[in-house]
mmCIF file of C-alpha atoms and ligand atoms in Angstrom:
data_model
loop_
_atom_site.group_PDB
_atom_site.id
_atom_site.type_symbol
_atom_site.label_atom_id
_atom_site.label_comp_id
_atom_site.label_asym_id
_atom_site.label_seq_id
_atom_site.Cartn_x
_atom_site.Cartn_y
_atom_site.Cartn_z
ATOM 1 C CA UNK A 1 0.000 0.000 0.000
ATOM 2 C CA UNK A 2 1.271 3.234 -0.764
ATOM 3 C CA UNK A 3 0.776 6.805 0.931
ATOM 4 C CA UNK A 4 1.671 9.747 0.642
ATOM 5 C CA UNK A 5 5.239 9.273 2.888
ATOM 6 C CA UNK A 6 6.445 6.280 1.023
ATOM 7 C CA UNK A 7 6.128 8.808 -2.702
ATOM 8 C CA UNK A 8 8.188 11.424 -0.700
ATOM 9 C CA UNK A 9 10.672 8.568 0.718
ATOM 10 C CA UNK A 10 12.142 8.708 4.308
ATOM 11 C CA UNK A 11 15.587 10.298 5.381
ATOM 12 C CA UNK A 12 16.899 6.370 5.539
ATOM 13 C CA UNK A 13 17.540 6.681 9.348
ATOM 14 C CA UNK A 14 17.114 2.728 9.839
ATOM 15 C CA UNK A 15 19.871 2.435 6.795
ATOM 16 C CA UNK A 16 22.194 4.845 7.789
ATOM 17 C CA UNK A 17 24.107 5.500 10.800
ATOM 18 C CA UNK A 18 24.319 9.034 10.277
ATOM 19 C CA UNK A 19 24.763 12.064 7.678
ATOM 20 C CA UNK A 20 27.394 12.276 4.952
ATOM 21 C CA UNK A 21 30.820 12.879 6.218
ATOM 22 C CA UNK A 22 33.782 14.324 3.522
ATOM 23 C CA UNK A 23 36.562 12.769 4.291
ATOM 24 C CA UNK A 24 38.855 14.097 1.018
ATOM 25 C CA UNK A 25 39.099 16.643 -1.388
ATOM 26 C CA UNK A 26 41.047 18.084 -4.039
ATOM 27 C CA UNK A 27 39.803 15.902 -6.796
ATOM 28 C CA UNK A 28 38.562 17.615 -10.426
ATOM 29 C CA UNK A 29 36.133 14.875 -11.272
ATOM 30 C CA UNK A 30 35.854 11.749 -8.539
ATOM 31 C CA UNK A 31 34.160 8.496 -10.003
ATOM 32 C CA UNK A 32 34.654 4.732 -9.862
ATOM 33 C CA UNK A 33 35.469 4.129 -6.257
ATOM 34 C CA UNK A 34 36.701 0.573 -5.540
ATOM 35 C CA UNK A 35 37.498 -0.572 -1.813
ATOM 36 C CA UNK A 36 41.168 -2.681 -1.281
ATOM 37 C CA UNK A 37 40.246 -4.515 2.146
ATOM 38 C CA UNK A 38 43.808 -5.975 2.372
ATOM 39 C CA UNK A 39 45.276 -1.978 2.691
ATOM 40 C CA UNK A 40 42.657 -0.251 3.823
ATOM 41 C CA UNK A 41 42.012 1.855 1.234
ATOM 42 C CA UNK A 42 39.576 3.493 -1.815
ATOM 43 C CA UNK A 43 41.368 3.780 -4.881
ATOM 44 C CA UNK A 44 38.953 6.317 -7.322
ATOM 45 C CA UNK A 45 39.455 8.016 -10.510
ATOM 46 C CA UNK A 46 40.445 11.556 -11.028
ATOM 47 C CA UNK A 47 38.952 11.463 -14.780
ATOM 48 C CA UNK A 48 39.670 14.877 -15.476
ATOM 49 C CA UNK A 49 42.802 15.100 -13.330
ATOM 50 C CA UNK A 50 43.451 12.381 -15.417
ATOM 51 C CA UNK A 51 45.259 10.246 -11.870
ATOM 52 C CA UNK A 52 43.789 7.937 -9.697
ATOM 53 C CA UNK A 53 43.861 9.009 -6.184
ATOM 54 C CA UNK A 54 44.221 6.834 -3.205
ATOM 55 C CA UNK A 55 42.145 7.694 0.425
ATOM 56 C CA UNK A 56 44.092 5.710 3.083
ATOM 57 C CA UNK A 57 41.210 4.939 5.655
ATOM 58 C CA UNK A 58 43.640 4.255 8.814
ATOM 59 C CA UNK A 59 45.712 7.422 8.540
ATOM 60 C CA UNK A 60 43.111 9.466 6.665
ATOM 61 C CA UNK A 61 45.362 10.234 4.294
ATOM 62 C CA UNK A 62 45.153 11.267 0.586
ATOM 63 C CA UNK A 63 47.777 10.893 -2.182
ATOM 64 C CA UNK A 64 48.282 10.936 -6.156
ATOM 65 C CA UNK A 65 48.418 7.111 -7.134
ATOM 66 C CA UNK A 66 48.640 7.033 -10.791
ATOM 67 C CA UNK A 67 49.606 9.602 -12.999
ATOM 68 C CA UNK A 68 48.955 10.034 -16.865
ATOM 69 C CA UNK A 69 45.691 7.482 -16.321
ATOM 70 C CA UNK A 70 44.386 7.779 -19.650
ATOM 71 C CA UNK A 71 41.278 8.851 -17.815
ATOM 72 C CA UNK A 72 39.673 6.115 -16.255
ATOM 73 C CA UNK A 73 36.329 5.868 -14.893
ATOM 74 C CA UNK A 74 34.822 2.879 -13.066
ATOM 75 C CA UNK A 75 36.488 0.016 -11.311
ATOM 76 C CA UNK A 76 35.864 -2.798 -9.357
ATOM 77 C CA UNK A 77 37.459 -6.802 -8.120
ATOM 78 C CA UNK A 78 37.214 -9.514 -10.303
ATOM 79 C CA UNK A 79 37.110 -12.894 -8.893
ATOM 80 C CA UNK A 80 40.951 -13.288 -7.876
ATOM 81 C CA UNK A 81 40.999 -10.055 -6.220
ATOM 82 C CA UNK A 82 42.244 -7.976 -8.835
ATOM 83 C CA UNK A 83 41.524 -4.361 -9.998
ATOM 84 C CA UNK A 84 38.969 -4.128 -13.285
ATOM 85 C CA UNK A 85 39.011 -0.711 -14.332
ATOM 86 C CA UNK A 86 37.094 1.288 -17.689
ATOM 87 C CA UNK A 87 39.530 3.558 -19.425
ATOM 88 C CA UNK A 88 38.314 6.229 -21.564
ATOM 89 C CA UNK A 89 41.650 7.007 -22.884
ATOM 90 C CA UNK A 90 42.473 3.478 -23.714
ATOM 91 C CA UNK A 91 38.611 2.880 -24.740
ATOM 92 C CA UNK A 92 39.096 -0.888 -23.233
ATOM 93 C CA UNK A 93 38.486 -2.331 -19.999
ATOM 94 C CA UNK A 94 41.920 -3.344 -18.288
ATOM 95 C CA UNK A 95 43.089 -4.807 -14.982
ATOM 96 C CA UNK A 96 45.155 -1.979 -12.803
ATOM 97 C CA UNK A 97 47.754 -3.482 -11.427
ATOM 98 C CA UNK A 98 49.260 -2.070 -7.836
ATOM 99 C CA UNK A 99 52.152 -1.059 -9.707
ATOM 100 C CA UNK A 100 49.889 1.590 -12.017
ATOM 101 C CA UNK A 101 50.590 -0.457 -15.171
ATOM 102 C CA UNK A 102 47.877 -1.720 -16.901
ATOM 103 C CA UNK A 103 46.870 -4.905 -18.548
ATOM 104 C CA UNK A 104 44.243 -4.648 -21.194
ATOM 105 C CA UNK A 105 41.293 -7.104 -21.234
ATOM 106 C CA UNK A 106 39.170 -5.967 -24.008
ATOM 107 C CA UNK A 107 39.220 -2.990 -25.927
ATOM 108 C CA UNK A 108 37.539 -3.998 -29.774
ATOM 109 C CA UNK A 109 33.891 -5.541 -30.113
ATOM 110 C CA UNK A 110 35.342 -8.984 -31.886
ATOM 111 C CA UNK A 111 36.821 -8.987 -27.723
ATOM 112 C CA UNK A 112 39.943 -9.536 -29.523
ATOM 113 C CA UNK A 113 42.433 -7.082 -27.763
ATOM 114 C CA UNK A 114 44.048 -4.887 -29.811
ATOM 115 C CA UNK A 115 42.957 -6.457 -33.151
ATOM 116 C CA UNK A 116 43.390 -4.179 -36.754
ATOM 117 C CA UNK A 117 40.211 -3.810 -38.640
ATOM 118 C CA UNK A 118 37.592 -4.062 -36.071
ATOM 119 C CA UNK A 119 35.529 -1.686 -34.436
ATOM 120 C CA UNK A 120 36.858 -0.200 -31.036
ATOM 121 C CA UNK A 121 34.617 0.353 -28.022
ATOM 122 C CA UNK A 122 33.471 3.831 -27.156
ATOM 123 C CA UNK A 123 34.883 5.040 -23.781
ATOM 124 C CA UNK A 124 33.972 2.223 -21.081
ATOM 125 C CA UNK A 125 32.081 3.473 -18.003
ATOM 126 C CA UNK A 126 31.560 1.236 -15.555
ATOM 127 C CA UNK A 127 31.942 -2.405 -14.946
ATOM 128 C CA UNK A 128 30.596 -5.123 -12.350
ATOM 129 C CA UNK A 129 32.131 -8.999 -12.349
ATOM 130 C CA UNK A 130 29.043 -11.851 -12.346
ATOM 131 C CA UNK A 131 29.953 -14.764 -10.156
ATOM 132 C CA UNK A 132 31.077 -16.412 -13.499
ATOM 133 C CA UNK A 133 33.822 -14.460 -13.763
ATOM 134 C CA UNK A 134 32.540 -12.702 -16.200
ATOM 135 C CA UNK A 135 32.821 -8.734 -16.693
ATOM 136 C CA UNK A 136 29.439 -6.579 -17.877
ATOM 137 C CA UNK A 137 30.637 -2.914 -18.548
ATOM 138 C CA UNK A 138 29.131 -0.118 -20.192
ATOM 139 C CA UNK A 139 30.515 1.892 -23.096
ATOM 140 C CA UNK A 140 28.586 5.337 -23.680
ATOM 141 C CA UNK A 141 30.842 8.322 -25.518
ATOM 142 C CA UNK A 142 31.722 10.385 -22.980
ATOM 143 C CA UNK A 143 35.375 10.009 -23.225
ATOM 144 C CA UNK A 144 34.868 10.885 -26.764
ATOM 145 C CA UNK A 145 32.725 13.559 -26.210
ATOM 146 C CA UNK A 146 33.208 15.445 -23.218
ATOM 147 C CA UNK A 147 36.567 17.427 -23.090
ATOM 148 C CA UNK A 148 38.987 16.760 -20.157
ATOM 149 C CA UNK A 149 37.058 12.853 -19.942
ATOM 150 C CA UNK A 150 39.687 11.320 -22.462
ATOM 151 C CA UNK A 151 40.546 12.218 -26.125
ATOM 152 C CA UNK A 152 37.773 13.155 -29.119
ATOM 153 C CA UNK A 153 36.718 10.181 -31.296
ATOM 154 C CA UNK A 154 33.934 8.310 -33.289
ATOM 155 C CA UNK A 155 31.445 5.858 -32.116
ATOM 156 C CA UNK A 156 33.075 3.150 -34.029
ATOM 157 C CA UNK A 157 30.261 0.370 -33.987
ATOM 158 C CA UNK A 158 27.526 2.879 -33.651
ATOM 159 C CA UNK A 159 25.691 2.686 -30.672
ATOM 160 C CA UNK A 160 26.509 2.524 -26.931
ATOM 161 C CA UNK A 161 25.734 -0.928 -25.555
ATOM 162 C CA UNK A 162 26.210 -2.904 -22.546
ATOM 163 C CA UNK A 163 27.949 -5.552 -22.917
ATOM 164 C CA UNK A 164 29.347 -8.903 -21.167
ATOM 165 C CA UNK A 165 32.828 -10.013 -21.700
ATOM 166 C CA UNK A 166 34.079 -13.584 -21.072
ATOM 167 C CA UNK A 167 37.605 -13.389 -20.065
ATOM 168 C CA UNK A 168 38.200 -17.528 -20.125
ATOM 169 C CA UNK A 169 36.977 -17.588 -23.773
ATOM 170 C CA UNK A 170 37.159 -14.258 -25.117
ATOM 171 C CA UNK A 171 33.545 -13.684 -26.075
ATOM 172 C CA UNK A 172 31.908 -10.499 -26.051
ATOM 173 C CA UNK A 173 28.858 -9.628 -27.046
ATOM 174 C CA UNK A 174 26.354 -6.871 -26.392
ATOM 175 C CA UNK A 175 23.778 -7.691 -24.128
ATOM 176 C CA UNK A 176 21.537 -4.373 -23.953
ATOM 177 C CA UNK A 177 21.255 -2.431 -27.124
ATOM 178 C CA UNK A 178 18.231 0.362 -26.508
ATOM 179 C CA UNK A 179 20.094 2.330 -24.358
ATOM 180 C CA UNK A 180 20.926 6.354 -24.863
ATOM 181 C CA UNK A 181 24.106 6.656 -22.487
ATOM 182 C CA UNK A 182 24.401 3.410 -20.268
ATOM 183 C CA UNK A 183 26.439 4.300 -17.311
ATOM 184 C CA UNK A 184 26.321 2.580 -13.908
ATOM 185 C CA UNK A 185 25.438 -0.797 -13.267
ATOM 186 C CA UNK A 186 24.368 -3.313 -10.924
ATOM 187 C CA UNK A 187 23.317 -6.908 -10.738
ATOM 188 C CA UNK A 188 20.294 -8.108 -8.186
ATOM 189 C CA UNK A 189 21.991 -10.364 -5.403
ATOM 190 C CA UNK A 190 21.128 -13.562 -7.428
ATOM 191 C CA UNK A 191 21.854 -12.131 -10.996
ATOM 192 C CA UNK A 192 18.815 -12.958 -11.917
ATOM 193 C CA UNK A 193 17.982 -8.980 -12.656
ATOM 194 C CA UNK A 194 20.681 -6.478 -14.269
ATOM 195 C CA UNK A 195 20.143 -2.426 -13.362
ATOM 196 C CA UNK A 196 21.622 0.132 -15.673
ATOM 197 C CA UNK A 197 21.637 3.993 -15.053
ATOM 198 C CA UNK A 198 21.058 5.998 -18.093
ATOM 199 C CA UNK A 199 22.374 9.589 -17.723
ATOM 200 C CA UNK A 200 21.886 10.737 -21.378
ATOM 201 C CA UNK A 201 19.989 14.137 -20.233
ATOM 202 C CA UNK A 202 22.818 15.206 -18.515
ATOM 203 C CA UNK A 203 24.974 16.402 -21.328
ATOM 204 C CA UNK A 204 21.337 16.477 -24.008
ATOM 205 C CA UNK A 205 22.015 13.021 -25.356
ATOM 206 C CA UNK A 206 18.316 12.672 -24.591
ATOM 207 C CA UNK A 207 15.777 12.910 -22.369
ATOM 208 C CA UNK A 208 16.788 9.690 -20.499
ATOM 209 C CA UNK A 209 17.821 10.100 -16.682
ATOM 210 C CA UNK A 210 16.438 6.919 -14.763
ATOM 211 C CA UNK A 211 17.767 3.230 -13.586
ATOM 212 C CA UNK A 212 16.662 0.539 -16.228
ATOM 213 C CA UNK A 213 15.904 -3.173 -14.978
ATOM 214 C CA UNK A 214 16.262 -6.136 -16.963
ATOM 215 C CA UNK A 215 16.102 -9.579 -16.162
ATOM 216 C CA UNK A 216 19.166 -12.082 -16.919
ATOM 217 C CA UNK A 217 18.475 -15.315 -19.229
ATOM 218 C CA UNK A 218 20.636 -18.338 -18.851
ATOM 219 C CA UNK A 219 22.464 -17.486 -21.791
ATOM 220 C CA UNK A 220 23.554 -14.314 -20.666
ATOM 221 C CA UNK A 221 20.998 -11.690 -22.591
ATOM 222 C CA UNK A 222 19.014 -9.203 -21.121
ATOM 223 C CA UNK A 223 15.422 -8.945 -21.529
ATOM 224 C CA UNK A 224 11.884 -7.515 -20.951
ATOM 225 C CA UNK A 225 13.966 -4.132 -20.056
ATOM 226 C CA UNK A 226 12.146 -1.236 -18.614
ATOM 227 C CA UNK A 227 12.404 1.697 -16.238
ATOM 228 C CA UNK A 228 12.277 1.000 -12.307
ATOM 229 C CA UNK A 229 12.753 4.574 -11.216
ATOM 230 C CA UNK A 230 13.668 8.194 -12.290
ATOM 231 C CA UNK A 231 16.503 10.289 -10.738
ATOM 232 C CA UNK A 232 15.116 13.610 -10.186
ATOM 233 C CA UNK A 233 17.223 16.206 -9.466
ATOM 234 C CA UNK A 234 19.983 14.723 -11.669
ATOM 235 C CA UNK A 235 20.664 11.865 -13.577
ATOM 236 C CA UNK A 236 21.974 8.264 -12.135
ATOM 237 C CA UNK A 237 25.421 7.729 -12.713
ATOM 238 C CA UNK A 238 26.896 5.009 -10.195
ATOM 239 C CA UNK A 239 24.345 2.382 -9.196
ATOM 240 C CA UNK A 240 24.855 -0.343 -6.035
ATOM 241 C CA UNK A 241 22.539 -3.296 -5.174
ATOM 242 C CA UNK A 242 23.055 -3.977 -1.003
ATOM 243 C CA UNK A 243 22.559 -7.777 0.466
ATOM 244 C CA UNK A 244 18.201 -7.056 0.259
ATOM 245 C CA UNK A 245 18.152 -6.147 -2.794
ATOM 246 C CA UNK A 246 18.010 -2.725 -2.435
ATOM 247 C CA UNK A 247 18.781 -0.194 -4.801
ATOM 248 C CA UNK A 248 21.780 2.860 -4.266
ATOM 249 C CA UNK A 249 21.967 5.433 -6.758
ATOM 250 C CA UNK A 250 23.966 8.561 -7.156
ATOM 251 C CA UNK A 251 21.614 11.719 -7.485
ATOM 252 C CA UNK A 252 22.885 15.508 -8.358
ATOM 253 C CA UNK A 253 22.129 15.885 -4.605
ATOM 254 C CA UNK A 254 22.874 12.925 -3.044
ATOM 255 C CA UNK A 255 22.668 9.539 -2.260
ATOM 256 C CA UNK A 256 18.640 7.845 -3.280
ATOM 257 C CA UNK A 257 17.406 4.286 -2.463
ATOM 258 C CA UNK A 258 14.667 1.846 -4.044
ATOM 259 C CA UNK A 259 13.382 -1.013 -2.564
ATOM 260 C CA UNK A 260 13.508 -4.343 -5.677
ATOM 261 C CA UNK A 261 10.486 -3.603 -6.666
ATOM 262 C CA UNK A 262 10.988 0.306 -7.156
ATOM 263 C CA UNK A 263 9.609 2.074 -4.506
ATOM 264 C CA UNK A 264 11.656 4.888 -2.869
ATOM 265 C CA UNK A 265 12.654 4.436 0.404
ATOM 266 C CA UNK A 266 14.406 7.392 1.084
ATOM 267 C CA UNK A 267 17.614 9.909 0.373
ATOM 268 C CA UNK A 268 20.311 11.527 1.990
ATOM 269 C CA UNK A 269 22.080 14.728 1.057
ATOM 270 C CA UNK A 270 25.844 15.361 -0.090
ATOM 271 C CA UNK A 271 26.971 18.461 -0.966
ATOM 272 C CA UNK A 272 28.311 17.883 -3.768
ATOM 273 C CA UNK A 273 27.073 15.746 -6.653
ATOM 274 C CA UNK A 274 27.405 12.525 -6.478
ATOM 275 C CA UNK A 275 28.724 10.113 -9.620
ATOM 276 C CA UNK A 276 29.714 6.742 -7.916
ATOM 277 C CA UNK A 277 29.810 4.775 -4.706
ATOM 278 C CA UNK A 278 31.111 1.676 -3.021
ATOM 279 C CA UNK A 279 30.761 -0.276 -0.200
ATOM 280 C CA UNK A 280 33.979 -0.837 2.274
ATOM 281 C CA UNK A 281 35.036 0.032 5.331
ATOM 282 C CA UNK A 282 37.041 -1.748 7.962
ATOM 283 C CA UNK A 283 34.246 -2.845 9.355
ATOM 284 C CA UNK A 284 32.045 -3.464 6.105
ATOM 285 C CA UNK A 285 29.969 -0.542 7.175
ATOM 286 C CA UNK A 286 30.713 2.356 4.871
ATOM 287 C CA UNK A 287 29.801 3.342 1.519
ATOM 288 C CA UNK A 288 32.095 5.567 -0.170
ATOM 289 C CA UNK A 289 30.954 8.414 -2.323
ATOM 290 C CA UNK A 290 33.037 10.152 -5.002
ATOM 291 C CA UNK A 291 31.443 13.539 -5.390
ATOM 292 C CA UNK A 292 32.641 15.886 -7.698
ATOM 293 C CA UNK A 293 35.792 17.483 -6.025
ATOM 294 C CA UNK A 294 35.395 15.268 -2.640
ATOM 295 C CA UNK A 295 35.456 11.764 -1.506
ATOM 296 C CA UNK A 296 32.320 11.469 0.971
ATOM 297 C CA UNK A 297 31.349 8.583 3.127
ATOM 298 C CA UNK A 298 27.975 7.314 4.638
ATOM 299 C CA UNK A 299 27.959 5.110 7.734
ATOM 300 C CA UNK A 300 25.766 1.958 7.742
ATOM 301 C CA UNK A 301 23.410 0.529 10.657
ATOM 302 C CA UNK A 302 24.795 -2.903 9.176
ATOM 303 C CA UNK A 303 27.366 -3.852 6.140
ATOM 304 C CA UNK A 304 26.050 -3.379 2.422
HETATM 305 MG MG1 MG B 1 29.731 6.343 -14.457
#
């Protein structure tokens, strides 16, 4: 039953331990967070800084990671433990290895890296690992498009898909095709449902600016697509799916959350706008914002 309260959505008290607390700054442009429990730390892109920055939780320290980081974007673990990151720049998806080099993973849409004659992806966005092992990332054009987000370019195969990406065999294919600028994205706990922002009215791709649900086949396609929610004041950029089910999603002013089935349960402000967030902590209990100039975080009544 709805009413009147549950259309407004609550101020998330029973989620959150208390208000946004910025804990960095200094950043240009702060997206794809990604939490290193074994060092204590949130690695997240400075896209137009064009680094990756490093917030040390223990010390509470910030410092310049990687230099010349051919502007990457999202990030996250794969399976083993290591870094998955979207680079603009590089218009692939690539592990980041602790060292700053990079390995890439897939960059053309025959998956075969760094092939001649085939199309290249766009500018990859964002990127989440299935318990397969397998990587689903986005590829809208704003590396290509936005200045200071990577270098100018053509949308080579035409569109800007999601796709999945099998590292053990090397397929790719795209998996969601009727988006306008696919950015964050998130899989239900069980994978049987995939989320995808789309954030095309923020630069006048389109009029697009909510959180798209599909549900997952066996074979790995997306169907029966269709919006859950839309992000109003803003667009959704960074999406997260916590241990219920519930949906996180970045919001020009702040940090929104959906229950499965769509219904808002509440927001909290940030200061800045938000693009991305992760869970981590030492404890499990944070979720990390990157915000514009400033890395935020959000204490939980219980891990994500
Ligand atoms: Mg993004």
């Amino acid at each position: 039953m709805s009413s009147a309260s549950d259309a407004a959505g609550g101020d998330l008290s029973d989620l959150l331990a208390g208000p946004a607390e910025r804990v960095a700054t200094g950043a240009s442009w702060a997206e794809g967070p990604v939490w290193l429990a074994d060092v204590e730390q949130v690695w997240f892109s400075d896209i137009k800084g064009n680094r990756i920055l490093c917030f040390d939780e223990p010390t509470g320290q910030l410092r310049e990671q990687v230099t010349g980081a051919e502007y990457s974007n999202g990030r996250t673990l794969d399976r083993d433990g290591r870094i998955v990151q979207c680079s603009h720049g590089r218009r692939r998806v690539e592990l980041l290895h602790r060292d700053g080099s990079t390995t890439g993973l897939v960059s053309h849409v025959d998956g075969s890296d760094g092939s001649t004659g085939a199309a290249r992806l766009n500018s990859p966005n964002d990127v989440v690992v299935a318990q397969d092992g397998a990587l689903w990332f986005t590829d809208p054009a704003y590396g290509l498009q936005s200045p200071g987000e990577g270098h100018a370019g053509d949308l080579e195969y035409g569109g800007c898909h999601v796709f999945r990406f099998d590292p053990a065999t090397g397929d790719l294919h795209a998996v969601i095709t009727d988006m306008t600028r696919p950015n964050g994205l998130a899989f239900a706990p069980d994978e049987s449902l995939l989320y995808v922002a789309d954030s095309a009215r923020a630069q006048g791709h389109g009029p697009e600016h909510g959180i798209r649900i599909y549900e997952v086949t066996a074979d790995h396609r997306c169907v029966n697509g269709r919006t859950l929610a839309e992000i109003d004041p803003g667009v959704p950029d960074g999406i997260r799916v916590d241990r219920h089910g519930r949906i996180w999603s970045s919001r020009a002013d702040g940090v929104v959350v959906y229950a499965p089935d769509g219904t808002l349960l509440g927001s909290t402000p940030v200061p800045e706008t938000v693009a991305n967030l992760c869970p981590g902590g030492a404890d499990g209990r944070s979720l990390y914002l990157t915000a514009t100039t400033s890395l935020y975080r959000l204490r939980l009544t219980e891990p994500f």
